[in-house]
Coordinates of C-alpha atoms and ligand atoms in Angstrom, one line a residue:
X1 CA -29.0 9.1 -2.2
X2 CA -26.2 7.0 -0.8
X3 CA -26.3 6.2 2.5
X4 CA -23.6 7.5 5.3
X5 CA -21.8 4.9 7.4
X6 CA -19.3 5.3 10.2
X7 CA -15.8 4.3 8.4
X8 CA -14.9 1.8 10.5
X9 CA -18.4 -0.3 10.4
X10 CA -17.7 -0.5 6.8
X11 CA -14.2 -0.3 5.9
X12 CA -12.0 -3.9 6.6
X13 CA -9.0 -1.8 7.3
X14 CA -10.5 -0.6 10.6
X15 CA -11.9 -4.3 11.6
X16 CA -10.4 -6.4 14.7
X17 CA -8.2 -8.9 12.9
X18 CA -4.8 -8.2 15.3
X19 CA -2.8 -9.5 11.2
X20 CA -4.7 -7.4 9.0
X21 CA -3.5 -8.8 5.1
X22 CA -2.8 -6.9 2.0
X23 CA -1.9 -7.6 -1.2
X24 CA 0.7 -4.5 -3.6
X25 CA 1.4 -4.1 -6.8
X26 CA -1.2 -5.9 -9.0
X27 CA -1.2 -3.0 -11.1
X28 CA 2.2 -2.9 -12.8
X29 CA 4.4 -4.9 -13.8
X30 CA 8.0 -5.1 -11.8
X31 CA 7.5 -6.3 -8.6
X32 CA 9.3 -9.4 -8.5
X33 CA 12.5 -7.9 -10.8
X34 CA 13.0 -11.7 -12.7
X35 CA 12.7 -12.5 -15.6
X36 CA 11.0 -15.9 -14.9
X37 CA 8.4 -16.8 -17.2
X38 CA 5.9 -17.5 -14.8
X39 CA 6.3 -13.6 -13.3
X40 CA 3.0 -11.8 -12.8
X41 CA 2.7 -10.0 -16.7
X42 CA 0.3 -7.0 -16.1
X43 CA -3.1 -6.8 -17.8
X44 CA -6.6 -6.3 -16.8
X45 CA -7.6 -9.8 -16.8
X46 CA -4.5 -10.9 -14.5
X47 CA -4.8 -7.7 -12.0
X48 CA -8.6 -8.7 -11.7
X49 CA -7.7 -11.9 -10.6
X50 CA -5.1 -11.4 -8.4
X51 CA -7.8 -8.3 -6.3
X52 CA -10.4 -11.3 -6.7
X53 CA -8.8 -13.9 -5.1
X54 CA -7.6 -11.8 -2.5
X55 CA -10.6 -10.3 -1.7
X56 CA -12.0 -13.6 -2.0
X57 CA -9.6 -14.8 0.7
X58 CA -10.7 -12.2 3.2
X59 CA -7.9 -9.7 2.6
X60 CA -8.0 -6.3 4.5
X61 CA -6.6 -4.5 1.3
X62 CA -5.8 -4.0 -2.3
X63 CA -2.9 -1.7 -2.8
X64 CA -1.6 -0.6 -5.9
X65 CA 1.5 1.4 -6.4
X66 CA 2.2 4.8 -8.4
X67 CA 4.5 5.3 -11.0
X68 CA 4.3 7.3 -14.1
X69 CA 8.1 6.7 -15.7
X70 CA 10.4 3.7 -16.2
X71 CA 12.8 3.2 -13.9
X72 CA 15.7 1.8 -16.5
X73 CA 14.8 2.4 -20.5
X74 CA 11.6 3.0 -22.3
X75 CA 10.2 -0.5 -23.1
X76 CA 11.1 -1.6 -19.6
X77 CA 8.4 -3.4 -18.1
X78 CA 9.2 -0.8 -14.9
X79 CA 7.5 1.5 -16.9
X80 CA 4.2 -0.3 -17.6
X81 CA 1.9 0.1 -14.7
X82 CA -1.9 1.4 -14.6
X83 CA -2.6 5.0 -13.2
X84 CA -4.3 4.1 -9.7
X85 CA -7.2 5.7 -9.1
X86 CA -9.3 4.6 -12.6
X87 CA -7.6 1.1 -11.8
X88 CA -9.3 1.2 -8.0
X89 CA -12.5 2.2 -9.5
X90 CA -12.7 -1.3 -11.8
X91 CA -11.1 -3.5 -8.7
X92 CA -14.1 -1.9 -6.5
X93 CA -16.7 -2.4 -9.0
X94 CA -15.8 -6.5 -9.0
X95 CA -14.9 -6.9 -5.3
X96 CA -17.1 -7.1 -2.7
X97 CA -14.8 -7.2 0.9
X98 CA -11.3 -5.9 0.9
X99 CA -10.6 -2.6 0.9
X100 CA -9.9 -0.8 -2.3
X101 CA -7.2 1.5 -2.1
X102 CA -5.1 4.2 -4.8
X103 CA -1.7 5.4 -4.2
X104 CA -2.2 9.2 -5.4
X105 CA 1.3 11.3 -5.9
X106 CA -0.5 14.9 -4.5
X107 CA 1.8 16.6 -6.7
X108 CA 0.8 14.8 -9.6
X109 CA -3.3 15.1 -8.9
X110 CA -5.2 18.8 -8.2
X111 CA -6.9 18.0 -4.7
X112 CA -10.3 19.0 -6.1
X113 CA -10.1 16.3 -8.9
X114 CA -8.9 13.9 -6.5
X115 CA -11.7 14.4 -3.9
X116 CA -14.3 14.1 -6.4
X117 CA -12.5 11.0 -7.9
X118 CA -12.1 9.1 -4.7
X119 CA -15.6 10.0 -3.4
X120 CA -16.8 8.2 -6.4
X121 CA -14.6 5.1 -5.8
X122 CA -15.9 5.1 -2.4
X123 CA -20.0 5.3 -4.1
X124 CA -18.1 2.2 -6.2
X125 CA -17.1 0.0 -3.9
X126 CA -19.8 1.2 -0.7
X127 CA -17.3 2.7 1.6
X128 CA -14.5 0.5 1.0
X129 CA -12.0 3.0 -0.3
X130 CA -8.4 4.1 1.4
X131 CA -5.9 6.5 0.0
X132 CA -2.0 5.8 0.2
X133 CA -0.8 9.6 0.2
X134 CA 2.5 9.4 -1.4
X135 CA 4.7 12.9 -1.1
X136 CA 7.0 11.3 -3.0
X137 CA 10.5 12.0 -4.8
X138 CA 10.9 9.8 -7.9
X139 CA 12.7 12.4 -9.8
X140 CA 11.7 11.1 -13.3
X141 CA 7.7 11.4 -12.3
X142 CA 8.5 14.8 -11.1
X143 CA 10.3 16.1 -14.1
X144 CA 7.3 15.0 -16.4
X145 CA 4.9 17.0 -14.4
X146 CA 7.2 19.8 -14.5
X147 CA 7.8 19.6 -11.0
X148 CA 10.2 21.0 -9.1
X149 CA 11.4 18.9 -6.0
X150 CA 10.5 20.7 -3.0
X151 CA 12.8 18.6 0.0
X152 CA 11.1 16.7 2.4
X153 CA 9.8 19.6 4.5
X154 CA 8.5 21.2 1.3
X155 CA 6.6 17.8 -0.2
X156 CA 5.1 17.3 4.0
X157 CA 3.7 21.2 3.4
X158 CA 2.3 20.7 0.2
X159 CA 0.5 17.0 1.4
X160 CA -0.6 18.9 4.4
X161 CA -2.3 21.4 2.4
X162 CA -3.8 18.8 -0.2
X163 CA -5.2 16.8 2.3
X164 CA -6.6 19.6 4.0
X165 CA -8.7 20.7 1.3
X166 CA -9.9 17.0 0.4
X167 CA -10.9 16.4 3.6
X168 CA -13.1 19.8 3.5
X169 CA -14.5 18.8 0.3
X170 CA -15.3 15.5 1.4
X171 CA -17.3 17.0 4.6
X172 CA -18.3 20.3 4.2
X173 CA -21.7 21.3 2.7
X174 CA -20.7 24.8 1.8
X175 CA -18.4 26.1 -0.3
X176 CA -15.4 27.7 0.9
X177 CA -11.7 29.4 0.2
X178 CA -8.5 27.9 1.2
X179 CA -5.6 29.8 0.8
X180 CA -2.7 28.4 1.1
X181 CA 1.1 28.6 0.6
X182 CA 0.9 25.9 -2.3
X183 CA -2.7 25.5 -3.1
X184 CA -5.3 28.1 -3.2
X185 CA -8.7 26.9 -4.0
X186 CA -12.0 29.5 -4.4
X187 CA -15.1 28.2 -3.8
X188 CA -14.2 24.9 -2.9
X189 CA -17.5 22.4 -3.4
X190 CA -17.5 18.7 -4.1
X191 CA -20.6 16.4 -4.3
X192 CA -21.0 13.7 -3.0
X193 CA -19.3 13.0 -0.3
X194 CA -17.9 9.9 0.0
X195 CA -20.1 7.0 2.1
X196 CA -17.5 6.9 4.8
X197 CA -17.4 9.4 7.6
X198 CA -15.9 11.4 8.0
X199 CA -14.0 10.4 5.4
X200 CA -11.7 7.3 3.8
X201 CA -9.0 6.1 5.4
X202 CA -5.6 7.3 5.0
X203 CA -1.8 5.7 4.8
X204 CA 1.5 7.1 4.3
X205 CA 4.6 5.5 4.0
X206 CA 7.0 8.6 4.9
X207 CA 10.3 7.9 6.7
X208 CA 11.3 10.7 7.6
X209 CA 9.8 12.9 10.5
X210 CA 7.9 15.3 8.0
X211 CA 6.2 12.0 6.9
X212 CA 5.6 11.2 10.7
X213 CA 4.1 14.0 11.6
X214 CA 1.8 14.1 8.6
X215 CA 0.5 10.5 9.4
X216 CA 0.5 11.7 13.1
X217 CA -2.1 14.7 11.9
X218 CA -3.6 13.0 9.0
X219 CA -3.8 9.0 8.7
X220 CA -4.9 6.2 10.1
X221 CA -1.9 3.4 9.0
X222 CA 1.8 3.9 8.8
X223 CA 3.8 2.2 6.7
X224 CA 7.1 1.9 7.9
X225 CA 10.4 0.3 6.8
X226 CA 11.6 -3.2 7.2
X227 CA 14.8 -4.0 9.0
X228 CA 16.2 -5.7 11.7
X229 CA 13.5 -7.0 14.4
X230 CA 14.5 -4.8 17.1
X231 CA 14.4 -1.3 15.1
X232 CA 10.9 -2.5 13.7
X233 CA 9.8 -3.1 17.3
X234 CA 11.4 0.2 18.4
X235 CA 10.4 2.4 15.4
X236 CA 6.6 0.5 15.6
X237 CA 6.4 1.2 19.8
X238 CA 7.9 5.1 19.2
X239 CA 5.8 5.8 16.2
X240 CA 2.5 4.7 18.1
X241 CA 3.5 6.6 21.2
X242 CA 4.5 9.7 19.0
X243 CA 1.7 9.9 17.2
X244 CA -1.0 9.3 20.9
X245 CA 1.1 11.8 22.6
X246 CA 1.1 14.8 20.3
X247 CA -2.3 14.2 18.5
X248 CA -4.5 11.6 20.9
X249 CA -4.6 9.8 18.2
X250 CA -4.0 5.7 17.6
X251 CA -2.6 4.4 14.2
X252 CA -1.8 0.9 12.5
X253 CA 1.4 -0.1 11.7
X254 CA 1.8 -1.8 8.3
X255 CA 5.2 -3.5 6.7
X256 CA 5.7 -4.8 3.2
X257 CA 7.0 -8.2 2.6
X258 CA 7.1 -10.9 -0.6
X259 CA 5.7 -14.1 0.1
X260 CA 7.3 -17.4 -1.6
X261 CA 5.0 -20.5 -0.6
X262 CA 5.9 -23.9 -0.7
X263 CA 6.3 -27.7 1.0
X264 CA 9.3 -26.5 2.9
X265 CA 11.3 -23.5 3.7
X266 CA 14.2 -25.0 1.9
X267 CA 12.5 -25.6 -1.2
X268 CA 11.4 -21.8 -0.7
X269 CA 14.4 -20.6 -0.4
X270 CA 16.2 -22.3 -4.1
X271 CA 13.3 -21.0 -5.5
X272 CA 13.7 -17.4 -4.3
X273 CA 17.8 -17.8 -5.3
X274 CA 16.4 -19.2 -8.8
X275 CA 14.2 -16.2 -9.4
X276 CA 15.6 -13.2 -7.8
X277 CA 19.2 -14.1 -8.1
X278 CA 20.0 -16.2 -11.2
X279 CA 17.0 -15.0 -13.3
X280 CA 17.1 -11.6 -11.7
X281 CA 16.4 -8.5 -14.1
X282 CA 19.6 -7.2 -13.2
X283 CA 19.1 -3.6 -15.1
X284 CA 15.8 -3.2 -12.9
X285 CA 18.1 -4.4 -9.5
X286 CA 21.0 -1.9 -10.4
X287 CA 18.5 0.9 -11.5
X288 CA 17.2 0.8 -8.1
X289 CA 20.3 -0.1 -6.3
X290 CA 22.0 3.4 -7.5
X291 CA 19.2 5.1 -5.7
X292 CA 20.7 4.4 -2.3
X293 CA 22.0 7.4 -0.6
X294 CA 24.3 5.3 2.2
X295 CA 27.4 2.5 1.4
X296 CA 26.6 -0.9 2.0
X297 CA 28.6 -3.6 3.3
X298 CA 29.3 -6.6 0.9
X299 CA 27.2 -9.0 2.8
X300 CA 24.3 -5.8 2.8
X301 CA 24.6 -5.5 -0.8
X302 CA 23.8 -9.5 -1.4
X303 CA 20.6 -9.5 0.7
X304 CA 19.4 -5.9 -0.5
X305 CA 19.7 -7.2 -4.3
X306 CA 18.0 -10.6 -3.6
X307 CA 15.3 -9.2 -1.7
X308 CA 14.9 -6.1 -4.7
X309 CA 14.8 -9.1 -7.2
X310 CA 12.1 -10.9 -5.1
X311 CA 9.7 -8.1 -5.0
X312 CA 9.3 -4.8 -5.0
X313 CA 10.2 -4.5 -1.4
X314 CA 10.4 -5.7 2.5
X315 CA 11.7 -8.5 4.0
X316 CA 11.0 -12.4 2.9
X317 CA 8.6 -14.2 4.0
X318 CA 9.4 -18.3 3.1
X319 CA 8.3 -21.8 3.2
X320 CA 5.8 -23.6 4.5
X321 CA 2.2 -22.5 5.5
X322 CA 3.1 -23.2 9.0
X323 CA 6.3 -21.0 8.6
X324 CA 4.8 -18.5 7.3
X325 CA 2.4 -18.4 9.8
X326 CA 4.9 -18.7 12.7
X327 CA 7.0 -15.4 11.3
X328 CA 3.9 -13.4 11.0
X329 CA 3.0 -14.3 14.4
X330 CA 6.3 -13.5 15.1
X331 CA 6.0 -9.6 13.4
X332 CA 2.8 -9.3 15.3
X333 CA 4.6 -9.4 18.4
X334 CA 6.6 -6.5 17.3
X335 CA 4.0 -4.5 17.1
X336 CA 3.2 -5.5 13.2
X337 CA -0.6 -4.4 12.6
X338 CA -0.8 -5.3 8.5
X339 CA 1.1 -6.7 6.0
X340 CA 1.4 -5.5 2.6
X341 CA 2.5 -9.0 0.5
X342 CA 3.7 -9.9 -3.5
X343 CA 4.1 -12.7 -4.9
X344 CA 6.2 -13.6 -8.0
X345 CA 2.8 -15.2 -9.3
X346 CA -0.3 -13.8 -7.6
X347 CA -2.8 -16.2 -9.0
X348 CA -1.4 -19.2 -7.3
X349 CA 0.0 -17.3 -4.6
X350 CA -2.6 -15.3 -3.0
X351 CA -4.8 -18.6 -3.1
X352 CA -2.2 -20.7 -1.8
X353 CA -1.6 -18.3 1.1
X354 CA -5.4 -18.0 1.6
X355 CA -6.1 -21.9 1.6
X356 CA -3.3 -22.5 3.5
X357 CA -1.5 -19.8 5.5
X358 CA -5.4 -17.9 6.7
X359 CA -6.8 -20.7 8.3
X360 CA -3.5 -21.0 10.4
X361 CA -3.7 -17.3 11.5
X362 CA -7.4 -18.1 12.6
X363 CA -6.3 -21.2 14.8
X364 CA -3.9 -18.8 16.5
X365 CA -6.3 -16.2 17.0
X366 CA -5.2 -13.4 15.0
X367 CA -8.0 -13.1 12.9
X368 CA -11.6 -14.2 12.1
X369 CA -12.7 -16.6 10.1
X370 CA -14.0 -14.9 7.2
X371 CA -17.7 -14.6 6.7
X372 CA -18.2 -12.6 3.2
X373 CA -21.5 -11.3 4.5
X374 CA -20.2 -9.3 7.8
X375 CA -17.3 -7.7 5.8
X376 CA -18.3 -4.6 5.8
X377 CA -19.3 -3.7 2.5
X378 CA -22.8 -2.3 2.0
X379 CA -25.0 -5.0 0.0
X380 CA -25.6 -3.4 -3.3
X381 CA -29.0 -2.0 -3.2
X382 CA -29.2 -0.9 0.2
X383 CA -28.1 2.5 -0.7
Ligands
LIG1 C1 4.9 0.3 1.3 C2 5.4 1.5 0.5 C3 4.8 1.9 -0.7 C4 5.2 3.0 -1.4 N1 4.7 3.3 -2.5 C5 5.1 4.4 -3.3 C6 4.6 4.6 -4.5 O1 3.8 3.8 -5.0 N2 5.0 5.7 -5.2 C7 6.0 6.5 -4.7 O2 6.4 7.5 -5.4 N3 6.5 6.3 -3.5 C8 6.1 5.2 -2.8 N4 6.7 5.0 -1.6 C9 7.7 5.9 -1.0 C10 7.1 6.7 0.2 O3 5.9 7.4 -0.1 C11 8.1 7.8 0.7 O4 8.3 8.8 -0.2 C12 9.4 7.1 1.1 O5 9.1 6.0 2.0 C13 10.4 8.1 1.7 O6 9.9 8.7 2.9 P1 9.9 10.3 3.0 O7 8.9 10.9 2.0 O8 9.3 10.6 4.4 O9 11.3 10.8 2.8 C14 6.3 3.8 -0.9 C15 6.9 3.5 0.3 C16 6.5 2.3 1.0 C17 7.3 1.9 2.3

């Protein structure tokens, strides 16, 4: 029988490091959109790596992403990614520290499949687990499920009830009916629970207010968007205050950002122009580009497209260790709890970052040193 442990004495997202560190996308191809030879190419062997040396570094998390189409042709590598919850359960059996997350579309998976999934994930991986609740609106993913869009109100209700039922099934003994206006379940049972109580943590990356209210009733870390300094420092300070006011509750604030590593910032930024501009995929860039819903200006559309071909999101984070460093100090300030990081090359990246970057963040106080035995995993054969 496994043993039940308070979430955050076991999971590293809820530890005391004020930069908490994650790494994203290690299980697709198509973050960095480039068609430099030395781009991350996704197979097991590779994404294994990348979760090893990251946990290996002391990394909060290991985020995947969810996507079930292409985003450009069939035989575009934007199609080729590994479905997130099986790929969490391999990364948790061979990791022994970060937290092991999936990105689950709750359209896409019935709730009582996903408890029971994700509570074995958690038995995996001894309590590490943590669920990215996407609502999402990619509309190829939703026309292969047969799905209809239901507007942002409509994908908030559904996740609402979804979540609702996991979280029953995660922590209540007895059966019971839910009966929703989506989901209707009859004698909802799942066993086990997962180790963590009262259940895993939760992120969602909504923008819009639907997607703020659900993190304000449901999770535990926001993701929000990255733009200039003083709306992240805004959006970070109203969100928290939002979310204590009308709940009581407190939540992290997480941003996503690429990470190019090397002997100067200069030297960082002609490699980022080489691989994101020059060698750019430019079918993936445009793909994504004709998603935008608002005009942008001329100089806008320059620093959008670079920063699309750099990774698979957020803003830049360039040159030395000590730079590096400095901005994420910097983000902190703003009310920056975690950051969610690519790499054009995770192997030497993440290790780079970790020999280099981590023990910088430590001198400045903004996280413990790393000490593999106190982070929070359960030693195997305790349970
Ligand atoms: C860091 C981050 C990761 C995301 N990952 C995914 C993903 O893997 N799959 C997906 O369909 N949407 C993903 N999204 C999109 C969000 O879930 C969300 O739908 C989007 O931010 C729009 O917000 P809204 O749903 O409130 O309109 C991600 C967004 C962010 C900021």
């Amino acid at each position: 029988m496994a043993v039940d442990r308070a979430r955050a004495d076991v999971n590293p997202v809820f530890n005391d490091n004020k930069i908490k560190l994650g790494v994203f996308h290690i299980n697709g191809e198509g973050a960095a959109k480039t068609r430099v030879p030395e781009r991350f190419h996704l197979t097991w062997d590779n994404s294994l790596d990348a979760a090893i040396a990251a946990d290996a570094a002391g990394f909060e998390a290991i985020v995947p992403f969810s996507r079930w189409t292409t985003e450009v042709d069939p035989g575009h590598l934007s199609g080729t990614s590994y479905e997130s919850l099986t790929w969490a359960a391999g990364i948790g059996a061979q990791t022994r520290h970060s937290g092991v997350m999936s990105t689950c579309h709750v359209m896409h998976m019935h709730p009582v499949f996903a408890a029971k999934a994700i509570a074995t994930i958690d038995h995996i991986c001894n309590g590490r687990f943590a669920l990215n609740v996407v609502c999402g609106w990619v509309p190829g993913d939703m026309e292969m499920f047969g799905h209809t869009d239901l507007g942002v109100a409509g994908r908030y209700a559904y996740a609402d009830e979804w979540i609702t039922i996991l979280k029953r099934l995660w922590s209540e003994d007895d059966e019971f009916d839910f009966d929703g206006r989506y989901l209707n379940i009859s004698r909802g049972y799942s066993m086990p629970h997962p180790i963590q109580r009262p259940y895993p943590a939760l992120m969602n990356a909504g923008g819009s207010d639907e997607g703020q209210n659900f993190v304000g009733r449901h999770c535990d870390i926001a993701f929000i968007r990255t733009e200039t300094r003083e709306w992240m420092r805004n959006r970070a300070a109203s969100y928290r205050k939002f979310v204590a006011d009308t709940f009581g509750r407190q939540i992290q604030i997480w941003i996503q950002a690429y990470v190019v590593q090397r002997d100067s910032y200069a030297e960082a930024v002609k490699y980022v122009d080489r691989y994101a501009v020059d060698e750019a995929d430019r079918a993936h860039v445009d793909a994504i580009m004709r998603r935008r819903n608002r005009p942008l200006s001329a100089e806008e559309n320059i620093i959008y497209r670079r920063n699309l071909g750099a990774g698979p999101g957020g803003l830049p984070l360039l040159g030395s260790a000590e730079d590096i460093a400095r901005e994420m100090i910097e983000l902190s300030g703003l009310g920056i709890d975690g950051f969610l990081m690519s790499w054009v090359d995770y192997r030497d990246g993440v290790r780079r970052f970790g020999r280099e970057v981590i023990p910088l963040l430590e001198q400045a106080g903004y996280r413990k040193p790393f000490r593999p035995q106190a982070a929070g995993a359960v030693a195997v054969g305790s349970r």
